Short mmCIF file of C-alpha atoms in Angstrom, two decimals:
data_model
loop_
_atom_site.label_atom_id
_atom_site.label_comp_id
_atom_site.label_asym_id
_atom_site.label_seq_id
_atom_site.Cartn_x
_atom_site.Cartn_y
_atom_site.Cartn_z
CA MET A 1 10.04 26.90 21.58
CA ALA A 2 10.30 30.39 20.07
CA VAL A 3 14.09 30.08 19.40
CA TYR A 4 14.65 33.64 18.15
CA THR A 5 12.35 35.71 20.40
CA ASP A 6 14.43 33.13 23.19
CA HIS A 7 17.69 33.85 21.47
CA ILE A 8 17.26 37.86 21.25
CA ARG A 9 16.13 38.14 25.11
CA LEU A 10 19.77 36.10 25.40
CA LEU A 11 21.39 37.60 23.25
CA PHE A 12 21.01 41.32 24.93
CA GLY A 13 21.29 39.71 28.25
CA LEU A 14 25.00 38.67 28.18
CA LYS A 15 25.41 42.29 26.31
CA LEU A 16 23.90 44.55 29.60
CA LYS A 17 25.58 42.44 32.32
CA GLN A 18 28.83 42.33 29.65
CA ILE A 19 28.40 46.61 29.89
CA ARG A 20 27.57 46.78 33.21
CA LEU A 21 30.84 44.40 34.23
CA ASP A 22 32.83 46.54 32.36
CA LYS A 23 31.87 49.42 33.93
CA GLY A 24 32.68 48.34 36.69
CA LEU A 25 29.13 48.53 38.49
CA SER A 26 27.27 45.70 40.33
CA ILE A 27 23.83 45.24 39.58
CA SER A 28 22.60 46.69 42.85
CA GLU A 29 24.02 49.98 41.96
CA LEU A 30 22.82 49.86 38.15
CA GLY A 31 18.83 48.92 39.89
CA GLN A 32 20.03 52.73 41.68
CA ILE A 33 21.55 54.50 38.84
CA SER A 34 18.06 53.64 36.69
CA GLY A 35 15.65 53.46 38.32
CA LEU A 36 14.62 49.26 38.12
CA SER A 37 14.54 47.13 40.21
CA VAL A 38 17.75 44.30 40.88
CA SER A 39 14.91 41.78 40.48
CA TYR A 40 14.13 43.15 36.80
CA LEU A 41 17.91 43.39 36.07
CA THR A 42 18.00 39.84 36.93
CA GLU A 43 15.83 38.50 34.82
CA ILE A 44 16.94 40.77 32.05
CA GLU A 45 20.59 39.64 31.73
CA LYS A 46 19.46 35.83 32.52
CA GLY A 47 17.87 36.20 28.88
CA ARG A 48 14.25 35.83 30.91
CA LYS A 49 12.76 38.86 29.98
CA TYR A 50 13.40 42.09 27.23
CA PRO A 51 12.86 45.30 28.17
CA LYS A 52 10.47 48.12 26.52
CA THR A 53 11.58 50.55 24.77
CA ASP A 54 11.83 53.46 27.87
CA LYS A 55 13.15 50.83 30.46
CA ILE A 56 16.40 50.30 27.11
CA ALA A 57 17.18 53.85 26.92
CA ALA A 58 16.49 53.96 31.59
CA LEU A 59 19.83 51.29 30.95
CA ALA A 60 21.29 53.18 27.97
CA LYS A 61 22.28 56.16 30.15
CA ALA A 62 22.71 54.74 33.71
CA MET A 63 26.02 52.75 31.56
CA ASP A 64 27.10 55.66 29.06
CA VAL A 65 26.71 54.03 26.69
CA ASP A 66 24.72 55.13 23.49
CA TYR A 67 20.67 53.13 23.25
CA ASP A 68 21.93 51.87 19.12
CA THR A 69 24.62 50.25 21.16
CA LEU A 70 23.20 48.34 23.54
CA VAL A 71 20.22 46.60 21.91
CA SER A 72 23.17 46.03 18.85
CA LEU A 73 22.95 42.36 18.66
CA LYS A 74 27.08 41.99 18.38
CA LEU A 75 28.41 40.61 20.90
CA SER A 76 32.35 40.95 22.44
CA LYS A 77 35.28 38.89 20.74
CA LYS A 78 34.63 36.87 23.88
CA LEU A 79 31.31 35.96 23.33
CA GLU A 80 30.77 35.37 19.95
CA PRO A 81 30.56 32.08 20.15
CA ILE A 82 27.95 32.42 21.72
CA SER A 83 26.49 34.54 19.26
CA GLU A 84 27.14 32.46 16.65
CA LEU A 85 26.39 29.17 17.92
CA LEU A 86 23.04 30.90 18.76
CA ARG A 87 22.29 31.96 14.81
CA SER A 88 23.49 28.77 13.84
CA ARG A 89 20.91 26.88 11.81
CA PHE A 90 21.56 23.45 14.53
CA LEU A 91 20.67 25.18 17.89
CA THR A 92 17.99 26.39 15.93
CA GLU A 93 15.94 23.72 14.95
CA ILE A 94 17.07 21.46 17.18
CA PRO A 95 13.95 20.46 19.33
CA LEU A 96 16.12 20.79 22.58
CA GLU A 97 12.05 18.97 24.76
CA LEU A 98 12.44 15.96 22.51
CA LEU A 99 15.87 15.47 25.27
CA GLY A 100 13.94 16.60 27.73
CA ILE A 101 16.40 19.89 27.86
CA ASP A 102 14.75 22.70 29.01
CA PRO A 103 14.80 25.49 26.94
CA SER A 104 14.75 28.13 29.93
CA ASP A 105 17.59 26.32 31.64
CA LEU A 106 20.02 26.34 28.23
CA LEU A 107 19.58 30.25 28.04
CA GLU A 108 20.44 30.12 31.40
CA LEU A 109 23.80 28.48 31.34
CA LEU A 110 24.89 30.57 29.16
CA ALA A 111 23.64 33.31 30.78
CA GLU A 112 25.44 32.04 34.46
CA ALA A 113 28.92 31.90 32.82
CA PRO A 114 28.76 32.93 29.03
CA ALA A 115 32.80 33.91 29.28
CA LYS A 116 33.07 29.66 30.18
CA VAL A 117 30.98 28.45 28.11
CA SER A 118 31.64 31.11 24.94
CA ALA A 119 35.19 29.09 25.54
CA MET A 120 33.32 25.75 25.99
CA ILE A 121 31.77 26.87 22.83
CA SER A 122 34.30 27.86 20.45
CA THR A 123 36.61 24.92 21.25
CA VAL A 124 34.13 22.48 20.45
CA MET A 125 33.00 24.85 17.29
CA ASN A 126 36.40 24.39 16.19
CA ILE A 127 36.80 20.63 16.57
CA GLY A 128 33.35 20.55 14.54
CA ARG A 129 34.95 22.78 11.91
CA SER A 130 38.59 20.50 11.98
CA TYR A 131 37.04 16.81 10.99
CA HIS A 132 34.58 18.75 8.90
CA VAL A 133 31.67 18.39 10.55
CA SER A 134 28.36 18.81 8.27
CA VAL A 135 25.27 20.04 10.00
CA GLU A 136 23.61 17.19 8.68
CA ARG A 137 26.05 15.02 11.17
CA LEU A 138 25.75 16.59 13.85
CA TYR A 139 21.58 16.80 13.22
CA MET A 140 22.18 12.59 12.60
CA ALA A 141 23.91 12.54 16.05
CA VAL A 142 20.96 14.61 17.47
CA LEU A 143 18.89 11.33 15.99
CA ARG A 144 20.81 9.08 17.30
CA SER A 145 20.66 10.52 20.80
CA TYR A 146 16.16 11.16 20.70
CA GLN A 147 16.77 7.06 19.90
CA GLU A 148 18.53 6.13 22.91
CA MET A 149 16.90 7.91 25.72
CA HIS A 150 14.22 5.33 24.21
CA ASP A 151 15.42 3.01 23.11
CA ASN A 152 14.21 3.51 19.42
CA TYR A 153 10.19 1.82 20.69
CA PHE A 154 7.87 4.46 20.26
CA GLU A 155 4.66 2.80 20.96
CA ASP A 156 2.67 5.99 19.51
CA ILE A 157 4.25 5.26 15.72
CA GLU A 158 3.61 1.53 16.68
CA GLN A 159 0.16 2.07 17.59
CA ASP A 160 -0.12 4.29 14.16
CA GLY A 161 1.51 0.63 12.85
CA ASP A 162 -1.51 -1.47 14.00
CA ARG A 163 -4.30 0.63 12.62
CA PHE A 164 -2.61 1.07 8.80
CA LEU A 165 -2.77 -2.94 9.44
CA THR A 166 -6.25 -2.77 10.57
CA GLU A 167 -7.64 -0.81 8.01
CA PHE A 168 -5.50 -2.05 4.87
CA ALA A 169 -4.47 -5.74 5.18
CA SER A 170 -5.60 -8.77 6.07
CA SER A 171 -5.07 -10.78 9.85
CA HIS A 172 -1.80 -11.66 9.71
CA SER A 173 -0.47 -11.14 5.97
CA LEU A 174 1.70 -9.55 4.16
CA VAL A 175 1.93 -5.87 2.87
CA ASP A 176 4.18 -6.20 -0.01
CA GLU A 177 4.37 -4.11 -3.29
CA SER A 178 1.20 -4.45 -4.83
CA LEU A 179 -0.49 -3.26 -1.36
CA LEU A 180 1.52 -0.28 -1.43
CA SER A 181 1.33 0.50 -4.96
CA SER A 182 -2.18 1.12 -5.25
CA LEU A 183 -2.45 2.46 -1.96
CA LEU A 184 -0.07 5.17 -2.65
CA ARG A 185 -2.32 5.54 -6.41
CA THR A 186 -5.84 4.75 -5.61
CA ARG A 187 -5.90 7.17 -2.00
CA TYR A 188 -2.80 9.92 -2.58
CA ASN A 189 -2.82 10.29 -6.41
CA TYR A 190 0.88 9.50 -7.13
CA LYS A 191 3.27 8.28 -10.55
CA ILE A 192 5.04 5.80 -10.16
CA VAL A 193 8.19 6.02 -12.47
CA ASN A 194 11.33 4.08 -12.61
CA PHE A 195 14.41 5.29 -13.79
CA SER A 196 17.58 3.23 -14.21
CA ARG A 197 21.43 4.79 -13.34
CA GLU A 198 22.02 4.56 -17.51
CA SER A 199 19.52 7.00 -18.34
CA HIS A 200 20.22 8.91 -15.40
CA PRO A 201 23.51 8.23 -14.37
CA GLU A 202 23.95 11.64 -12.35
CA LEU A 203 21.04 9.96 -9.87
CA ALA A 204 22.37 6.30 -10.01
CA ALA A 205 23.56 7.19 -6.15
CA LEU A 206 19.99 7.90 -5.33
CA ARG A 207 17.27 4.89 -4.56
CA SER A 208 14.04 7.30 -4.71
CA VAL A 209 13.43 11.04 -6.60
CA PHE A 210 9.59 12.37 -4.67
CA ARG A 211 8.84 15.86 -6.89
CA PRO A 212 5.63 17.27 -5.22
CA GLU A 213 4.35 19.76 -7.10
CA SER A 214 3.51 16.52 -9.08
CA GLY A 215 3.15 14.09 -6.50
CA THR A 216 5.78 11.40 -8.65
CA LEU A 217 7.90 8.63 -7.29
CA TYR A 218 10.91 8.16 -9.11
CA LEU A 219 11.76 4.71 -8.24
CA ASN A 220 15.65 4.00 -9.01
CA SER A 221 15.04 0.36 -11.83
CA HIS A 222 18.03 -1.11 -9.53
CA LEU A 223 16.47 -1.71 -6.09
CA SER A 224 15.58 -4.43 -5.09
CA ILE A 225 11.89 -6.08 -3.77
CA GLU A 226 13.73 -5.66 -0.15
CA GLN A 227 14.06 -2.23 -0.75
CA LYS A 228 11.66 -0.82 -3.88
CA THR A 229 8.73 -2.52 -0.63
CA PHE A 230 10.84 -0.26 1.68
CA ILE A 231 10.74 2.71 -0.27
CA LEU A 232 7.23 2.45 -0.63
CA ALA A 233 5.58 2.06 2.80
CA ARG A 234 7.92 4.71 3.62
CA GLU A 235 6.41 6.88 0.61
CA VAL A 236 3.15 5.82 2.52
CA GLY A 237 4.11 6.64 5.64
CA PHE A 238 4.71 10.52 5.05
CA GLN A 239 0.87 10.12 3.46
CA TYR A 240 -0.57 8.06 6.27
CA LEU A 241 1.08 10.55 9.08
CA ASN A 242 0.49 14.08 7.66
CA LEU A 243 4.81 14.24 7.26
CA LYS A 244 4.76 17.44 5.77
CA ILE A 245 8.40 18.94 5.98
CA ARG A 246 9.57 15.57 4.63
CA PRO A 247 13.23 15.14 2.38
CA TYR A 248 12.66 14.22 -1.07
CA THR A 249 15.85 12.14 -2.23
CA TYR A 250 16.84 9.46 -0.54
CA SER A 251 19.57 9.46 0.20
CA TYR A 252 20.06 12.55 1.68
CA VAL A 253 21.28 15.00 -1.42
CA GLU A 254 21.33 17.77 0.96
CA VAL A 255 19.29 18.56 4.82
CA GLU A 256 18.10 21.53 5.30
CA SER A 257 16.26 21.01 8.65
CA PHE A 258 17.03 18.19 11.67
CA GLU A 259 12.81 18.40 11.21
CA GLN A 260 13.22 16.85 7.53
CA ILE A 261 15.48 14.29 9.89
CA LEU A 262 12.78 13.99 12.11
CA ASN A 263 9.81 13.13 10.11
CA ASN A 264 12.18 10.96 7.41
CA TYR A 265 12.68 8.81 10.90
CA LYS A 266 9.57 8.32 11.82
CA ALA A 267 7.82 6.86 8.18
CA SER A 268 10.52 5.24 7.90
CA TYR A 269 9.58 3.83 11.35
CA PHE A 270 6.15 3.71 10.36
CA ALA A 271 7.08 1.43 8.00
CA GLY A 272 9.28 -0.66 9.22
CA THR A 273 5.97 -1.45 12.29
CA ILE A 274 3.65 -1.99 8.79
CA LEU A 275 6.30 -4.58 7.17
CA ILE A 276 6.99 -6.56 10.23
CA ARG A 277 4.63 -6.81 12.43
CA ARG A 278 5.82 -6.85 15.82
CA THR A 279 2.76 -9.17 17.39
CA ASP A 280 4.55 -12.11 14.24
CA LEU A 281 8.06 -10.91 14.84
CA ILE A 282 8.38 -11.52 19.19
CA THR A 283 5.94 -15.05 18.66
CA ARG A 284 8.93 -16.41 16.06
CA LEU A 285 11.83 -14.41 17.09
CA GLN A 286 10.61 -16.83 21.14
CA ALA A 287 10.51 -19.13 19.01
CA ILE A 288 14.05 -19.34 17.92
CA PHE A 289 15.24 -18.38 21.78
CA ASP A 290 13.90 -21.09 22.63
CA GLN A 291 15.92 -23.24 20.98
CA THR A 292 18.66 -24.89 22.57
CA ASN A 293 21.03 -25.20 19.42
CA TRP A 294 21.78 -21.49 17.58
CA SER A 295 21.70 -21.77 13.45
CA ASN A 296 21.97 -19.69 11.22
CA GLU A 297 20.45 -20.54 8.84
CA ALA A 298 16.75 -20.70 10.06
CA PHE A 299 18.10 -17.19 11.32
CA LEU A 300 18.54 -16.12 8.19
CA ASN A 301 15.74 -17.32 6.29
CA LEU A 302 13.51 -15.70 9.09
CA ILE A 303 14.68 -12.78 8.18
CA GLN A 304 13.78 -13.65 4.50
CA SER A 305 9.74 -14.65 5.59
CA PHE A 306 9.28 -10.33 6.28
CA ASN A 307 10.97 -9.80 2.79
CA ALA A 308 12.77 -7.52 4.01
CA THR A 309 16.54 -6.16 3.73
CA PRO A 310 18.71 -7.42 7.04
CA GLU A 311 19.97 -4.16 8.24
CA ARG A 312 15.75 -3.42 8.05
CA PHE A 313 14.72 -6.49 9.84
CA PHE A 314 17.56 -6.42 12.77
CA TYR A 315 16.49 -2.29 13.11
CA ARG A 316 13.44 -3.36 13.19
CA LEU A 317 14.46 -5.97 16.19
CA SER A 318 16.31 -2.71 18.35
CA ASN A 319 12.82 -1.62 18.38
CA LEU A 320 11.28 -4.65 19.81
CA LEU A 321 14.14 -6.88 22.12
CA PRO A 322 14.17 -3.90 24.54
CA LYS A 323 10.90 -3.70 24.93
CA TYR A 324 9.23 -6.83 24.71
CA PHE A 325 12.16 -9.35 25.55
CA GLY A 326 14.23 -6.36 28.11
CA ILE A 327 16.76 -6.96 26.51
CA ASP A 328 18.46 -3.69 26.36
CA GLN A 329 21.93 -3.77 26.57
CA LEU A 330 22.76 -3.71 22.73
CA PHE A 331 24.02 -2.29 19.44
CA PHE A 332 23.85 -2.71 15.29
CA TYR A 333 26.05 -1.67 13.74
CA ARG A 334 26.73 -1.37 9.15
CA PHE A 335 30.41 -2.12 7.20
CA ASN A 336 30.56 -1.63 3.62
CA ASN A 337 33.78 -3.31 2.41
CA THR A 338 34.90 -3.70 -1.09
CA ALA A 339 35.13 -7.09 -2.60
CA GLY A 340 38.72 -8.22 -2.79
CA GLN A 341 40.02 -5.16 -1.10
CA THR A 342 40.62 -4.83 3.20
CA ASN A 343 39.74 -1.40 4.09
CA PHE A 344 36.12 -1.52 6.25
CA HIS A 345 33.93 1.37 6.79
CA LEU A 346 31.93 2.69 8.95
CA THR A 347 28.51 3.55 7.38
CA LYS A 348 26.35 3.26 10.64
CA GLU A 349 25.90 2.97 14.51
CA MET A 350 22.90 2.80 16.78
CA HIS A 351 24.09 2.08 20.81
CA LEU A 352 21.13 1.49 23.08
CA THR A 353 24.27 0.57 25.92
CA ARG A 354 27.04 3.15 26.65
CA GLN A 355 29.27 -0.85 26.53
CA GLN A 356 31.77 -1.64 24.19
CA GLY A 357 31.59 -1.93 19.91
CA PRO A 358 31.97 -0.61 16.95
CA LYS A 359 32.85 3.42 17.21
CA SER A 360 33.95 5.81 13.85
CA MET A 361 38.34 5.86 13.83
CA VAL A 362 41.00 8.19 13.07
CA ASP A 363 43.88 6.72 11.20
CA GLU A 364 43.29 3.19 13.29
CA HIS A 365 42.09 -0.67 12.02
CA TYR A 366 39.07 -2.29 13.38
CA CYS A 367 40.32 -5.39 15.04
CA ARG A 368 39.89 -7.70 12.23
CA ARG A 369 38.61 -10.66 14.34
CA TRP A 370 35.18 -9.13 14.28
CA VAL A 371 32.72 -11.82 12.83
CA ALA A 372 31.69 -8.54 11.43
CA LEU A 373 34.63 -8.25 9.10
CA THR A 374 35.36 -11.75 8.52
CA ILE A 375 31.91 -12.37 7.16
CA LEU A 376 32.55 -9.95 4.92
CA GLN A 377 35.65 -11.81 3.71
CA GLU A 378 34.03 -15.15 3.46
CA LEU A 379 31.20 -13.97 1.63
CA ALA A 380 34.27 -12.02 -1.37
CA PHE A 381 35.81 -15.10 -1.41
CA LEU A 382 32.00 -17.09 -1.91
CA GLN A 383 31.50 -14.89 -4.60
CA LYS A 384 34.91 -15.09 -6.59
CA ASN A 385 35.07 -18.62 -6.11
CA LYS A 386 31.73 -19.92 -5.54
CA ASN A 387 29.60 -18.05 -8.05
CA HIS A 388 27.90 -17.25 -4.65
CA VAL A 389 24.67 -14.35 -4.87
CA GLY A 390 22.96 -14.25 -1.73
CA ALA A 391 23.64 -13.49 2.23
CA LEU A 392 25.32 -15.75 4.91
CA CYS A 393 24.77 -15.44 8.33
CA GLN A 394 27.76 -16.06 11.51
CA ALA A 395 27.28 -15.36 14.62
CA GLN A 396 30.52 -15.41 17.70
CA LEU A 397 30.36 -14.91 21.43
CA SER A 398 33.39 -11.65 21.20
CA THR A 399 34.98 -11.57 24.49
CA TYR A 400 37.60 -7.77 25.02
CA ALA A 401 41.06 -9.10 25.60
CA ASP A 402 41.61 -5.30 27.64
CA THR A 403 37.53 -5.52 29.30
CA GLY A 404 36.89 -9.14 29.76
CA ASN A 405 32.90 -8.23 28.26
CA THR A 406 31.35 -10.38 25.76
CA PHE A 407 28.92 -10.04 23.24
CA LEU A 408 27.27 -12.54 20.96
CA ILE A 409 27.10 -11.05 18.26
CA VAL A 410 24.75 -11.89 15.03
CA SER A 411 26.23 -11.09 11.91
CA VAL A 412 24.43 -10.71 8.31
CA ALA A 413 26.18 -9.90 4.89
CA GLN A 414 24.88 -10.43 1.56
CA PRO A 415 25.42 -7.45 -1.43
CA TYR A 416 24.91 -3.66 -1.95
CA GLN A 417 26.28 -3.16 -4.56
CA PRO A 418 26.74 -5.60 -6.75
CA HIS A 419 27.84 -3.30 -10.38
CA GLN A 420 30.38 -2.15 -7.57
CA GLN A 421 31.51 -5.67 -5.78
CA GLN A 422 30.14 -3.77 -2.88
CA ASN A 423 28.78 -6.08 0.03
CA MET A 424 28.45 -5.17 3.53
CA SER A 425 27.54 -6.01 6.92
CA VAL A 426 24.45 -5.55 9.88
CA SER A 427 25.43 -6.61 12.82
CA MET A 428 23.61 -6.76 16.61
CA CYS A 429 25.20 -7.11 19.65
CA PHE A 430 23.82 -8.40 22.73
CA LYS A 431 25.94 -8.18 26.25
CA MET A 432 26.19 -11.44 27.43
CA THR A 433 24.12 -11.10 30.69
CA ASP A 434 22.37 -13.09 32.83
CA THR A 435 19.10 -12.06 31.63
CA LEU A 436 20.55 -12.62 28.29
CA LYS A 437 21.50 -16.24 29.22
CA SER A 438 17.49 -16.21 30.44
CA LYS A 439 16.15 -15.61 27.05
CA MET A 440 18.29 -17.40 25.35
CA ARG A 441 18.26 -21.30 25.10
CA PHE A 442 20.82 -22.05 23.41
CA LEU A 443 23.25 -19.47 25.18
CA ASN A 444 23.22 -21.37 28.16
CA PRO A 445 24.78 -23.02 28.14
CA THR A 446 27.14 -21.83 24.66
CA SER A 447 25.86 -23.99 21.08
CA PRO A 448 28.36 -25.43 19.77
CA ASN A 449 27.44 -23.41 16.61
CA ILE A 450 28.54 -20.14 17.60
CA SER A 451 32.02 -19.97 16.88
CA GLN A 452 33.35 -18.30 20.69
CA ARG A 453 36.93 -16.28 19.90
CA ILE A 454 39.07 -13.18 22.18
CA VAL A 455 39.00 -9.65 20.08
CA ASN A 456 39.82 -6.19 20.44
CA GLU A 457 38.86 -3.03 19.58
CA ALA A 458 41.69 -1.53 17.49
CA CYS A 459 44.96 -2.80 16.18
CA GLU A 460 47.36 -0.38 16.95
CA ARG A 461 45.88 -0.34 20.54
CA CYS A 462 45.61 -4.50 21.29
CA GLY A 463 48.22 -6.23 23.69
CA ILE A 464 47.49 -9.57 21.07
CA PHE A 465 51.15 -9.53 20.01
CA ASP A 466 50.78 -13.24 18.49
CA CYS A 467 47.99 -11.69 16.41
CA ARG A 468 48.02 -13.23 12.92
CA GLU A 469 45.35 -11.10 11.19
CA ARG A 470 46.53 -7.95 12.78
CA VAL A 471 47.42 -5.29 9.90
CA ALA A 472 49.12 -2.60 11.75
CA ALA A 473 51.18 -2.37 15.84
CA PRO A 474 50.61 -1.86 19.03
CA THR A 475 51.27 2.31 18.59
CA GLY A 476 49.04 3.24 20.96
CA LEU A 477 49.36 0.89 23.02
CA GLN A 478 52.87 1.90 23.74
CA LYS A 479 52.90 5.38 24.00
CA LYS A 480 50.53 4.43 26.46
CA ARG A 481 53.25 1.80 27.76
CA GLN A 482 55.66 4.14 27.90
CA VAL A 483 53.56 7.77 29.53
CA ASP A 484 52.36 5.30 31.98
CA ALA A 485 55.96 4.41 32.66
CA MET A 486 56.60 7.71 33.05
CA LYS A 487 54.26 8.70 35.46
CA LYS A 488 55.87 6.05 37.90
CA ALA A 489 58.84 7.60 37.26
CA LEU A 490 57.88 10.69 38.46
CA GLU A 491 55.98 9.41 41.55
CA GLU A 492 59.74 8.03 42.53
CA LEU A 493 61.46 10.95 42.40
CA LYS A 494 62.02 11.96 45.72
#
């Protein structure tokens, strides 16, 4: 997509239409004066065509404006937000085709009602500034939308993973650190060096750094074996898929383009395909789904058998469950918590359904009955009083008090940054449907090993007044009821 050229055409069309209307000319009147056809002028104003020099001169003369004024990219104040958006990195770098948007349709929308669209854009941009929405967060939101549109499943990358396994790994054997390190060194000329947070305290928050000029991959020496294996697999993914534009640190220090984020996702997806083979996972998931009783221990053992972190395992589930089990009403999220503290931070989410689920909240408190939070509290207690060092797994049927919707939620909590007493829980959530019950025998009837609780979204919006877990007053609910009462009173006025 030649974005810059498209934007120049649109800006010129907006400028032409703006001046024409300011002069009180209809498009047919401008055509008569300038000698250009109405159809051609329409194409120009919609940003589909850019006139040649002689035609621009004719238009400038017809409207009694300077040539330079007409070709200037500067728009009037009321249209400036459109110009600002078109100049921004965000719109310039987003491949709109990924989201099913024809760029010409977007340009035509901007051209059809520029003043109204400009006001909307200005509003959205001001909201973004008010909430400090960075370009990186916007890119990540676009990526999540892309994943959700495709049920987070991409057959082309799955096939790339299968080809890699056929070429480099024997049937059903695990791809491990040794194989990946050897491939990076011998096939892709990598040098692999460890660093510690003691020797490089400024880099303590990074898991890895790649320096392309020397081909050196620096790995944080405090990584778990599962984390290290995934990073090596991701590096192989960048090389095997020939993804040139990529981030060089894990996590991001600075995002330079959307293509960086997209390629990082592709390499990470590829890593998942070779570390957790889809054929093996599908077979073993089916065995668990066929059980009449749910077992937290069996599910935790399944995760550990793939030498994967719970987060990476759940993420792989989100790839395969919609495609191979028809389970597509699900969402995934991650909470971080410092042991002993009562603050819980939602640090990642992905929804393959628009049903209820945790979303980032401002000045509100997530329901403390969620298993994603209670499991973190239990883990902190066991760490403090029982010297527990591993992970916990729990399943819960959560029924929302306000809507009656019920979800099966499987959560796993584990240490995240032990030196800072940080823990995290990752959860996979499934809406209770007839399809889900038919796929998971332990839900029909519900296994006694799965707890059941009435929950809600946030304390501020919750009407469960006898809740012992409540940490904030239902101020939002009270305000809503006041507004409802006011509306009712207004309707009763004669």
